[in-house]
GROMACS .gro file of C-alpha atoms in nm:
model
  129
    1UNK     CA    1  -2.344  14.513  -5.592
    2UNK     CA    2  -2.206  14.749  -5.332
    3UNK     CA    3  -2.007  14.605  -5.051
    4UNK     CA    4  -2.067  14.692  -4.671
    5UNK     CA    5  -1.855  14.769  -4.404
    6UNK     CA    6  -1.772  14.480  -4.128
    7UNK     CA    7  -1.985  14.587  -3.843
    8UNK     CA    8  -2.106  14.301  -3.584
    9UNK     CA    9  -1.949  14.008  -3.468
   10UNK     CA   10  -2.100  13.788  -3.761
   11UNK     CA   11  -1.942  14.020  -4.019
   12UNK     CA   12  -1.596  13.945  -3.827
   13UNK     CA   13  -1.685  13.537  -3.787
   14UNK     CA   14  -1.745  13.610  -4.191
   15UNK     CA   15  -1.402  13.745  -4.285
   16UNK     CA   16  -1.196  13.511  -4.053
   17UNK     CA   17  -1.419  13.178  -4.156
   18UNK     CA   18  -1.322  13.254  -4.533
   19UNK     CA   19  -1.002  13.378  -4.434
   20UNK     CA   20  -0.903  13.062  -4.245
   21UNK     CA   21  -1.036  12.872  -4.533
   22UNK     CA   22  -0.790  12.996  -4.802
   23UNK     CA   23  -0.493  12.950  -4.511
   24UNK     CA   24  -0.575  12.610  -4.433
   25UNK     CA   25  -0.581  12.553  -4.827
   26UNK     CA   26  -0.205  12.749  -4.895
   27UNK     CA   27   0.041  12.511  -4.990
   28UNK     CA   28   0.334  12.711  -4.743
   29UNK     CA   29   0.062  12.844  -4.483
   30UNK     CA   30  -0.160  12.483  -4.454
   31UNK     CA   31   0.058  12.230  -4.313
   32UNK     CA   32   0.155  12.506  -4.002
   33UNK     CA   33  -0.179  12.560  -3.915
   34UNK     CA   34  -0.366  12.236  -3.992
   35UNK     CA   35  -0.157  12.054  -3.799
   36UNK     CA   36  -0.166  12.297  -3.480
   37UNK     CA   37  -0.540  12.369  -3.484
   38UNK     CA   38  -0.668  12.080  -3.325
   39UNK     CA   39  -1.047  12.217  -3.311
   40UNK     CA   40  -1.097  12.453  -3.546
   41UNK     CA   41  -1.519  12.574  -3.506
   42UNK     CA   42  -1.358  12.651  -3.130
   43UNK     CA   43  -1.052  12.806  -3.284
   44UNK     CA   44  -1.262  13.017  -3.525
   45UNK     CA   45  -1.495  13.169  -3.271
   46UNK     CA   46  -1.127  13.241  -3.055
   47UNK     CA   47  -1.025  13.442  -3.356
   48UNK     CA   48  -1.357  13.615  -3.442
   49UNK     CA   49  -1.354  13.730  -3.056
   50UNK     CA   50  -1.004  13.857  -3.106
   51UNK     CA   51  -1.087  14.031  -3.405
   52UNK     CA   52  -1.399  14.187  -3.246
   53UNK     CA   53  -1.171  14.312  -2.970
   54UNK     CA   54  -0.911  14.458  -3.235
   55UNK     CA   55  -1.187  14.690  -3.470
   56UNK     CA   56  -1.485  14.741  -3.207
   57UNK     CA   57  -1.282  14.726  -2.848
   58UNK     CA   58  -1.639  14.582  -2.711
   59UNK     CA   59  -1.549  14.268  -2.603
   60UNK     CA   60  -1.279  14.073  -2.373
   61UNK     CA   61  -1.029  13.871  -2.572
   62UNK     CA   62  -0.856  13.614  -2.354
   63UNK     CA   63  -0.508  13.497  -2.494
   64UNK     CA   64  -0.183  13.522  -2.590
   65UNK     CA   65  -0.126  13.522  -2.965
   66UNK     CA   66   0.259  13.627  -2.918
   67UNK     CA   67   0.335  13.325  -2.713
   68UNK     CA   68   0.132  13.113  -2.917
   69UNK     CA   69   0.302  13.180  -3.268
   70UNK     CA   70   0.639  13.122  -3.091
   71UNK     CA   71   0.542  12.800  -2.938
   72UNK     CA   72   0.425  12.692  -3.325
   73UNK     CA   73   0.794  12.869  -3.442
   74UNK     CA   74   0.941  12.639  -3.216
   75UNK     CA   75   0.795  12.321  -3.265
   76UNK     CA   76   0.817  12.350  -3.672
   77UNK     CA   77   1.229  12.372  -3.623
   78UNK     CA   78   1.222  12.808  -3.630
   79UNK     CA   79   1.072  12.779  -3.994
   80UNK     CA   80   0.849  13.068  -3.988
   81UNK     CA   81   0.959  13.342  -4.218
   82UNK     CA   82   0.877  13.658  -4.336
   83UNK     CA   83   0.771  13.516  -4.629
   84UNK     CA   84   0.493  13.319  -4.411
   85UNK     CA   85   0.342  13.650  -4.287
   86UNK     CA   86   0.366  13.818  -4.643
   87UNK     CA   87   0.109  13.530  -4.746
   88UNK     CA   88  -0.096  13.578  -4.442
   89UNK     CA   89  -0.137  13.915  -4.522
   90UNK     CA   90  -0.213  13.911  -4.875
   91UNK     CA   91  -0.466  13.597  -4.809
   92UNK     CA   92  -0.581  13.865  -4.560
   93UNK     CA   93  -0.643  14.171  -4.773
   94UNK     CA   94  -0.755  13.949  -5.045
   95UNK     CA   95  -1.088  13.807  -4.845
   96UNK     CA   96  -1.124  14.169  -4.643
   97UNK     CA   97  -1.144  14.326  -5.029
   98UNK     CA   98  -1.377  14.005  -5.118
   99UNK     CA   99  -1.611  14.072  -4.882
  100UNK     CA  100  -1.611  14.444  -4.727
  101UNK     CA  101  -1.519  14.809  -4.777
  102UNK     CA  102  -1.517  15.094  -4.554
  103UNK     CA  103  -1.368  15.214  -4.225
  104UNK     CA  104  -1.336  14.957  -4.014
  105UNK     CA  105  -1.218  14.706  -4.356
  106UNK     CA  106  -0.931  14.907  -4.338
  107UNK     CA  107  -0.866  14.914  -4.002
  108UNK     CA  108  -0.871  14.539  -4.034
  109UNK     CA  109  -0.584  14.630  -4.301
  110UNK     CA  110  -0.389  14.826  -4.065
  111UNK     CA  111  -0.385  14.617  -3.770
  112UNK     CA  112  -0.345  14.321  -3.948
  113UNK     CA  113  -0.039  14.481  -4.105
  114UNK     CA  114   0.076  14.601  -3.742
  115UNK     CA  115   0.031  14.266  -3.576
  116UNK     CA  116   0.238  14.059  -3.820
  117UNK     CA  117   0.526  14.278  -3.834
  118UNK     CA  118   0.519  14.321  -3.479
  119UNK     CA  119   0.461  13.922  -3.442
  120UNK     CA  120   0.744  13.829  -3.669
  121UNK     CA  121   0.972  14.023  -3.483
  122UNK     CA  122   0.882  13.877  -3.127
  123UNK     CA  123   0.906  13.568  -3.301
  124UNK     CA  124   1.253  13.601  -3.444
  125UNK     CA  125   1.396  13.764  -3.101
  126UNK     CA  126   1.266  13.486  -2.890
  127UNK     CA  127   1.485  13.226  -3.133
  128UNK     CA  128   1.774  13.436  -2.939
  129UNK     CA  129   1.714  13.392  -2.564
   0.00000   0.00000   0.00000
């Protein structure tokens, strides 16, 4: 069975509902998120719109991600490491290769690849002001 590309909002809501799913199941990733999501249908549609904003630029994603992973940093003693966005990112990969291929299944690659280096780092500088 061939695999299609991620193409409408319910395609995104697929990939970060499974996605999610394996995170909140990690023994290292778990405990950080299921103890800061407090509602997570409402946190999954907040991620599926901020996904849809990242591959299709159609629709308005309201948030700050960077402030919110350094609030988390900060209230789990400045634990998150490297090795906590490594795991991200394979879980990642591993559910985009599950589920799609094609253009915008690597895009979701890239960016996802972008955004975690570029989050770690904002992370670690903000442990220094």
């Amino acid at each position: 069975m061939s695999k299609k590309d991620i193409k409408t909002r319910e395609d995104v809501f697929l990939l970060v509902s499974e996605f999610y799913e394996k995170v909140r199941k990690d023994e290292t990733l778990g405990p950080f998120f299921n103890k800061t999501i407090k509602d997570w249908p409402a946190h999954l549609d907040h991620l599926t719109t901020f996904w849809e904003s990242s591959l299709f630029l159609k629709s308005k994603f309201n948030g700050n991600p960077l402030e919110a992973h350094t609030k988390v940093d900060k209230v789990f003693n400045h634990s998150i490491t490297e090795l906590h966005f490594g795991i991200w990112l394979n879980l990642w990969f591993q559910t985009i290769n599950e589920l799609f291929e094609g253009d915008y299944a690597e895009n979701a690659k890239r960016r996802a690849r972008k955004m975690g280096t570029f989050m770690y780092m904002n992370i670690f500088t903000s442990r220094n002001t």
